[in-house]
mmCIF file of C-alpha atoms and ligand atoms in Angstrom:
data_model
loop_
_atom_site.group_PDB
_atom_site.id
_atom_site.type_symbol
_atom_site.label_atom_id
_atom_site.label_comp_id
_atom_site.label_asym_id
_atom_site.label_seq_id
_atom_site.Cartn_x
_atom_site.Cartn_y
_atom_site.Cartn_z
ATOM 1 C CA MET T 1 -81.267 -7.379 -51.471
ATOM 2 C CA THR T 2 -78.326 -8.762 -53.764
ATOM 3 C CA PRO T 3 -78.720 -7.249 -57.479
ATOM 4 C CA GLY T 4 -78.766 -11.071 -58.693
ATOM 5 C CA LYS T 5 -81.153 -13.325 -58.191
ATOM 6 C CA PHE T 6 -80.916 -17.162 -57.253
ATOM 7 C CA ILE T 7 -83.387 -18.694 -59.307
ATOM 8 C CA VAL T 8 -83.635 -23.304 -58.080
ATOM 9 C CA VAL T 9 -84.758 -26.021 -59.969
ATOM 10 C CA GLU T 10 -86.191 -29.060 -57.373
ATOM 11 C CA GLY T 11 -87.456 -32.197 -58.017
ATOM 12 C CA MET T 12 -87.056 -36.117 -57.532
ATOM 13 C CA GLU T 13 -84.971 -38.208 -59.381
ATOM 14 C CA GLY T 14 -86.004 -38.277 -62.934
ATOM 15 C CA ALA T 15 -87.704 -35.540 -62.967
ATOM 16 C CA GLY T 16 -85.606 -33.882 -65.663
ATOM 17 C CA LYS T 17 -84.117 -30.755 -63.618
ATOM 18 C CA SER T 18 -80.940 -30.813 -66.206
ATOM 19 C CA SER T 19 -83.209 -30.247 -69.209
ATOM 20 C CA ALA T 20 -85.126 -27.716 -67.098
ATOM 21 C CA ILE T 21 -81.995 -26.088 -66.064
ATOM 22 C CA LYS T 22 -80.694 -25.701 -69.740
ATOM 23 C CA ALA T 23 -84.511 -24.154 -70.333
ATOM 24 C CA ILE T 24 -83.544 -21.608 -67.684
ATOM 25 C CA GLU T 25 -79.964 -20.465 -69.142
ATOM 26 C CA GLN T 26 -81.453 -20.249 -72.324
ATOM 27 C CA VAL T 27 -84.007 -17.387 -71.067
ATOM 28 C CA LEU T 28 -81.650 -15.623 -69.223
ATOM 29 C CA ALA T 29 -79.265 -15.904 -72.265
ATOM 30 C CA GLN T 30 -81.560 -14.057 -74.789
ATOM 31 C CA HIS T 31 -82.379 -11.317 -72.132
ATOM 32 C CA GLN T 32 -78.754 -11.327 -71.898
ATOM 33 C CA ILE T 33 -78.649 -11.817 -67.674
ATOM 34 C CA PRO T 34 -75.237 -13.022 -67.012
ATOM 35 C CA TYR T 35 -75.357 -16.167 -64.570
ATOM 36 C CA ILE T 36 -73.642 -18.535 -62.972
ATOM 37 C CA ASN T 37 -74.466 -22.591 -62.185
ATOM 38 C CA THR T 38 -74.194 -24.662 -58.760
ATOM 39 C CA ARG T 39 -75.226 -28.198 -57.667
ATOM 40 C CA GLU T 40 -76.398 -29.246 -54.262
ATOM 41 C CA PRO T 41 -74.548 -30.958 -52.965
ATOM 42 C CA GLY T 42 -71.550 -30.169 -53.740
ATOM 43 C CA GLY T 43 -70.990 -26.694 -56.011
ATOM 44 C CA THR T 44 -67.080 -26.018 -54.630
ATOM 45 C CA PRO T 45 -64.136 -28.574 -54.174
ATOM 46 C CA LEU T 46 -65.080 -29.231 -50.602
ATOM 47 C CA ALA T 47 -68.785 -29.553 -51.195
ATOM 48 C CA GLU T 48 -67.643 -31.838 -53.956
ATOM 49 C CA GLU T 49 -65.888 -34.236 -51.402
ATOM 50 C CA LEU T 50 -69.246 -33.885 -49.478
ATOM 51 C CA ARG T 51 -71.405 -34.856 -52.281
ATOM 52 C CA ASN T 52 -69.257 -37.861 -53.192
ATOM 53 C CA MET T 53 -69.496 -39.012 -49.434
ATOM 54 C CA VAL T 54 -72.597 -38.726 -49.213
ATOM 55 C CA LYS T 55 -73.989 -40.102 -52.565
ATOM 56 C CA SER T 56 -71.431 -43.173 -52.920
ATOM 57 C CA ALA T 57 -72.510 -46.297 -51.937
ATOM 58 C CA ALA T 58 -69.323 -48.135 -51.622
ATOM 59 C CA HIS T 59 -68.519 -47.090 -47.532
ATOM 60 C CA ASP T 60 -67.315 -49.838 -45.714
ATOM 61 C CA GLU T 61 -69.465 -48.556 -42.664
ATOM 62 C CA LYS T 62 -73.152 -47.548 -43.036
ATOM 63 C CA LEU T 63 -73.648 -43.767 -43.284
ATOM 64 C CA THR T 64 -75.882 -42.762 -40.444
ATOM 65 C CA GLN T 65 -79.060 -40.424 -40.773
ATOM 66 C CA GLU T 66 -76.958 -37.622 -38.695
ATOM 67 C CA THR T 67 -74.154 -37.642 -40.773
ATOM 68 C CA GLU T 68 -76.181 -37.584 -43.914
ATOM 69 C CA LEU T 69 -78.285 -34.235 -43.043
ATOM 70 C CA LEU T 70 -75.249 -32.532 -41.659
ATOM 71 C CA LEU T 71 -72.768 -33.504 -44.733
ATOM 72 C CA MET T 72 -76.104 -32.068 -46.574
ATOM 73 C CA TYR T 73 -75.872 -28.699 -44.674
ATOM 74 C CA ALA T 74 -71.821 -28.472 -44.538
ATOM 75 C CA SER T 75 -72.114 -28.755 -48.018
ATOM 76 C CA ARG T 76 -74.810 -25.824 -48.246
ATOM 77 C CA SER T 77 -72.283 -24.035 -46.394
ATOM 78 C CA GLN T 78 -69.132 -24.354 -48.141
ATOM 79 C CA LEU T 79 -71.323 -23.341 -51.528
ATOM 80 C CA LEU T 80 -73.349 -20.501 -50.148
ATOM 81 C CA GLU T 81 -70.698 -18.644 -48.325
ATOM 82 C CA ASN T 82 -67.808 -19.667 -51.315
ATOM 83 C CA ARG T 83 -70.060 -19.162 -54.479
ATOM 84 C CA ILE T 84 -73.557 -17.999 -54.033
ATOM 85 C CA LEU T 85 -73.492 -14.488 -52.201
ATOM 86 C CA PRO T 86 -70.530 -13.501 -54.040
ATOM 87 C CA ALA T 87 -72.150 -13.960 -56.782
ATOM 88 C CA LEU T 88 -75.226 -12.091 -56.432
ATOM 89 C CA LYS T 89 -73.378 -9.359 -54.917
ATOM 90 C CA GLN T 90 -71.821 -9.350 -57.904
ATOM 91 C CA GLY T 91 -74.877 -8.911 -59.341
ATOM 92 C CA LEU T 92 -74.443 -12.677 -61.436
ATOM 93 C CA TRP T 93 -77.519 -14.505 -61.095
ATOM 94 C CA VAL T 94 -77.476 -18.027 -60.004
ATOM 95 C CA ILE T 95 -79.104 -21.400 -60.852
ATOM 96 C CA GLY T 96 -78.935 -23.872 -59.000
ATOM 97 C CA ASP T 97 -79.645 -27.617 -59.134
ATOM 98 C CA ARG T 98 -81.252 -28.766 -55.803
ATOM 99 C CA HIS T 99 -81.123 -26.075 -52.399
ATOM 100 C CA ASP T 100 -82.808 -26.434 -48.797
ATOM 101 C CA LEU T 101 -85.682 -27.672 -50.681
ATOM 102 C CA SER T 102 -84.329 -31.226 -50.986
ATOM 103 C CA SER T 103 -83.321 -31.220 -47.295
ATOM 104 C CA ARG T 104 -86.342 -30.573 -46.136
ATOM 105 C CA ALA T 105 -87.911 -33.259 -48.524
ATOM 106 C CA TYR T 106 -85.457 -35.834 -48.455
ATOM 107 C CA GLN T 107 -84.263 -35.530 -45.175
ATOM 108 C CA GLY T 108 -87.044 -33.836 -43.239
ATOM 109 C CA GLY T 109 -89.526 -36.340 -45.466
ATOM 110 C CA GLY T 110 -87.862 -39.490 -46.488
ATOM 111 C CA ARG T 111 -86.072 -39.943 -43.294
ATOM 112 C CA GLN T 112 -88.468 -37.980 -41.051
ATOM 113 C CA PHE T 113 -86.428 -35.685 -39.138
ATOM 114 C CA ASN T 114 -89.057 -33.200 -37.661
ATOM 115 C CA GLU T 115 -89.533 -29.505 -38.649
ATOM 116 C CA GLU T 116 -87.903 -28.122 -36.069
ATOM 117 C CA VAL T 117 -84.530 -29.828 -36.126
ATOM 118 C CA MET T 118 -84.458 -29.158 -39.854
ATOM 119 C CA ASN T 119 -85.523 -24.970 -38.876
ATOM 120 C CA ALA T 120 -82.829 -25.117 -36.260
ATOM 121 C CA ILE T 121 -79.683 -26.240 -38.698
ATOM 122 C CA ALA T 122 -81.463 -24.353 -41.709
ATOM 123 C CA ASN T 123 -80.989 -21.357 -39.568
ATOM 124 C CA VAL T 124 -77.516 -21.866 -38.546
ATOM 125 C CA THR T 125 -76.176 -22.813 -41.595
ATOM 126 C CA LEU T 126 -78.642 -20.060 -44.183
ATOM 127 C CA LYS T 127 -79.559 -17.128 -41.514
ATOM 128 C CA GLY T 128 -82.486 -16.738 -43.277
ATOM 129 C CA PHE T 129 -81.382 -16.830 -46.841
ATOM 130 C CA LYS T 130 -84.227 -17.983 -49.395
ATOM 131 C CA PRO T 131 -83.841 -18.596 -53.136
ATOM 132 C CA ASP T 132 -85.732 -15.811 -55.292
ATOM 133 C CA LEU T 133 -87.517 -18.264 -56.837
ATOM 134 C CA THR T 134 -87.559 -22.403 -57.533
ATOM 135 C CA LEU T 135 -88.918 -24.383 -59.604
ATOM 136 C CA TYR T 136 -90.479 -27.249 -58.516
ATOM 137 C CA LEU T 137 -91.054 -30.572 -61.248
ATOM 138 C CA ASP T 138 -93.577 -32.750 -59.717
ATOM 139 C CA ILE T 139 -92.889 -36.323 -60.742
ATOM 140 C CA SER T 140 -94.770 -39.761 -59.426
ATOM 141 C CA PRO T 141 -91.554 -41.834 -57.435
ATOM 142 C CA GLU T 142 -92.442 -44.497 -59.960
ATOM 143 C CA LEU T 143 -92.174 -42.897 -62.885
ATOM 144 C CA GLY T 144 -88.811 -40.715 -61.524
ATOM 145 C CA LEU T 145 -87.159 -43.585 -60.286
ATOM 146 C CA SER T 146 -87.890 -45.394 -63.552
ATOM 147 C CA ARG T 147 -86.167 -42.691 -65.799
ATOM 148 C CA ALA T 148 -83.396 -42.492 -63.441
ATOM 149 C CA GLN T 149 -82.859 -46.234 -64.037
ATOM 150 C CA ALA T 150 -82.750 -46.345 -67.455
ATOM 151 C CA ARG T 151 -79.890 -43.501 -66.868
ATOM 152 C CA GLY T 152 -77.877 -46.398 -65.471
ATOM 153 C CA GLN T 153 -76.337 -46.948 -61.857
ATOM 154 C CA LEU T 154 -78.524 -45.798 -58.842
ATOM 155 C CA ASP T 155 -76.275 -43.509 -56.335
ATOM 156 C CA ARG T 156 -77.004 -44.546 -52.042
ATOM 157 C CA ILE T 157 -79.741 -42.639 -51.981
ATOM 158 C CA GLU T 158 -81.555 -43.627 -54.892
ATOM 159 C CA GLN T 159 -81.230 -47.272 -54.190
ATOM 160 C CA GLU T 160 -83.836 -46.650 -51.108
ATOM 161 C CA LYS T 161 -87.227 -48.002 -50.688
ATOM 162 C CA MET T 162 -90.371 -46.746 -52.488
ATOM 163 C CA GLU T 163 -91.902 -45.555 -49.318
ATOM 164 C CA PHE T 164 -89.010 -43.582 -48.987
ATOM 165 C CA PHE T 165 -89.587 -41.421 -52.461
ATOM 166 C CA GLU T 166 -93.704 -41.622 -51.494
ATOM 167 C CA ARG T 167 -92.458 -39.967 -48.176
ATOM 168 C CA VAL T 168 -89.940 -37.366 -50.642
ATOM 169 C CA HIS T 169 -92.902 -36.660 -52.522
ATOM 170 C CA ALA T 170 -95.496 -36.183 -50.374
ATOM 171 C CA LYS T 171 -92.844 -33.793 -48.338
ATOM 172 C CA TYR T 172 -91.757 -31.671 -51.702
ATOM 173 C CA ARG T 173 -95.908 -31.365 -52.827
ATOM 174 C CA GLU T 174 -96.563 -30.394 -49.490
ATOM 175 C CA LEU T 175 -93.600 -27.340 -49.011
ATOM 176 C CA SER T 176 -94.374 -26.239 -52.814
ATOM 177 C CA ALA T 177 -97.697 -25.849 -51.644
ATOM 178 C CA LYS T 178 -97.198 -23.560 -49.010
ATOM 179 C CA ASP T 179 -94.788 -21.090 -50.670
ATOM 180 C CA GLU T 180 -95.884 -18.870 -53.688
ATOM 181 C CA ASP T 181 -91.568 -18.376 -54.496
ATOM 182 C CA ILE T 182 -92.376 -22.309 -55.793
ATOM 183 C CA LYS T 183 -93.588 -23.192 -58.824
ATOM 184 C CA THR T 184 -94.841 -26.475 -59.531
ATOM 185 C CA ILE T 185 -94.400 -27.641 -62.313
ATOM 186 C CA ASP T 186 -96.182 -31.248 -63.312
ATOM 187 C CA ALA T 187 -92.789 -32.518 -65.018
ATOM 188 C CA SER T 188 -94.942 -36.195 -66.423
ATOM 189 C CA GLN T 189 -95.990 -34.015 -69.431
ATOM 190 C CA ALA T 190 -94.339 -33.623 -72.909
ATOM 191 C CA MET T 191 -90.637 -32.386 -72.540
ATOM 192 C CA ALA T 192 -92.533 -29.025 -74.849
ATOM 193 C CA GLU T 193 -94.632 -28.346 -72.366
ATOM 194 C CA VAL T 194 -92.760 -28.709 -69.145
ATOM 195 C CA HIS T 195 -90.209 -26.090 -71.193
ATOM 196 C CA GLN T 196 -93.093 -23.887 -71.993
ATOM 197 C CA GLU T 197 -93.835 -23.590 -68.459
ATOM 198 C CA ILE T 198 -90.921 -23.034 -67.518
ATOM 199 C CA PHE T 199 -90.437 -19.982 -69.704
ATOM 200 C CA ASN T 200 -93.313 -18.697 -68.692
ATOM 201 C CA HIS T 201 -91.987 -18.900 -65.231
ATOM 202 C CA ILE T 202 -88.943 -17.477 -66.093
ATOM 203 C CA GLU T 203 -90.760 -14.630 -68.165
ATOM 204 C CA THR T 204 -92.549 -13.219 -65.998
ATOM 205 C CA PHE T 205 -90.273 -13.628 -62.921
ATOM 206 C CA ILE T 206 -88.387 -11.155 -64.763
ATOM 207 C CA ASN T 207 -90.462 -9.022 -66.073
ATOM 208 C CA ALA T 208 -91.356 -8.458 -62.544
ATOM 209 C CA ASP T 209 -87.737 -7.864 -61.831
ATOM 210 C CA LYS T 210 -87.164 -5.324 -63.992
ATOM 211 C CA LYS T 211 -90.306 -3.705 -62.402
ATOM 212 C CA SER T 212 -89.219 -3.484 -58.658
HETATM 213 P P1 LIG G 1 -79.135 -35.337 -57.752
HETATM 214 O O1 LIG G 1 -78.404 -34.066 -57.521
HETATM 215 O O2 LIG G 1 -77.752 -35.963 -58.800
HETATM 216 O O3 LIG G 1 -80.301 -35.841 -57.884
HETATM 217 O O4 LIG G 1 -77.852 -36.103 -56.235
HETATM 218 C C1 LIG G 1 -78.192 -35.617 -55.162
HETATM 219 C C2 LIG G 1 -78.681 -36.749 -54.234
HETATM 220 O O5 LIG G 1 -78.394 -36.202 -53.119
HETATM 221 C C3 LIG G 1 -80.361 -37.348 -54.368
HETATM 222 O O6 LIG G 1 -80.929 -38.397 -54.219
HETATM 223 C C4 LIG G 1 -81.085 -36.190 -53.016
HETATM 224 C C5 LIG G 1 -79.895 -36.169 -52.345
HETATM 225 N N1 LIG G 1 -80.185 -34.914 -51.842
HETATM 226 C C6 LIG G 1 -80.670 -34.935 -50.231
HETATM 227 O O7 LIG G 1 -81.003 -36.314 -50.040
HETATM 228 N N2 LIG G 1 -80.994 -33.660 -49.356
HETATM 229 C C7 LIG G 1 -80.347 -32.742 -50.230
HETATM 230 O O8 LIG G 1 -80.434 -31.897 -49.447
HETATM 231 C C8 LIG G 1 -79.704 -32.666 -51.557
HETATM 232 C C9 LIG G 1 -78.804 -31.049 -51.687
HETATM 233 C C10 LIG G 1 -79.937 -33.472 -51.933
#
């Protein structure tokens, strides 16, 4: 057990992760809980280089699915060892924009790597480390992608076909339903309602943490 807590926001493109993160920051600030932010892939200088490699659509050669999978976990390893674990040990809370559930959904669901492969790489990289709480913003691929398109240019992964995102979505839902530390929020609701649910989950989590 570390003194800090790791809270992760997950969801497909256009689900509203950025504004969810701001809502969490507000609650932590109200409780005077010190925190840092991370994002995946990325979050350290080296991991940010890996992020550029994985998101760029401008490579001369095709990035293989295997490379994509390994780069996601390479980035996660850098972030975990160099930022997340040291922060938690100091008692800081960490708000993560994506974590392992993204790989499970995009590479496991979208790219169809089987669970055995996913577990093997996750075990090597994370050694059993898990977020304390994950808020999964659930949105249909159609609505999410139309929001992402309205924001501007799509990255390499965002250019995938609809079937890919349908598999990602199905895997997110399947895994979220199985894990009591993952709270699903309907992200197609009005922003005020989404934020209210986020406030409630974070308040409940903080109060339970104070009692333990
Ligand atoms: P975003 O966080 O800016 O949305 O971009 C990250 C992209 O990378 C997004 O399309 C989801 C994808 N991704 C994976 O495919 N696997 C992962 O493990 C992570 C963290 C992200």
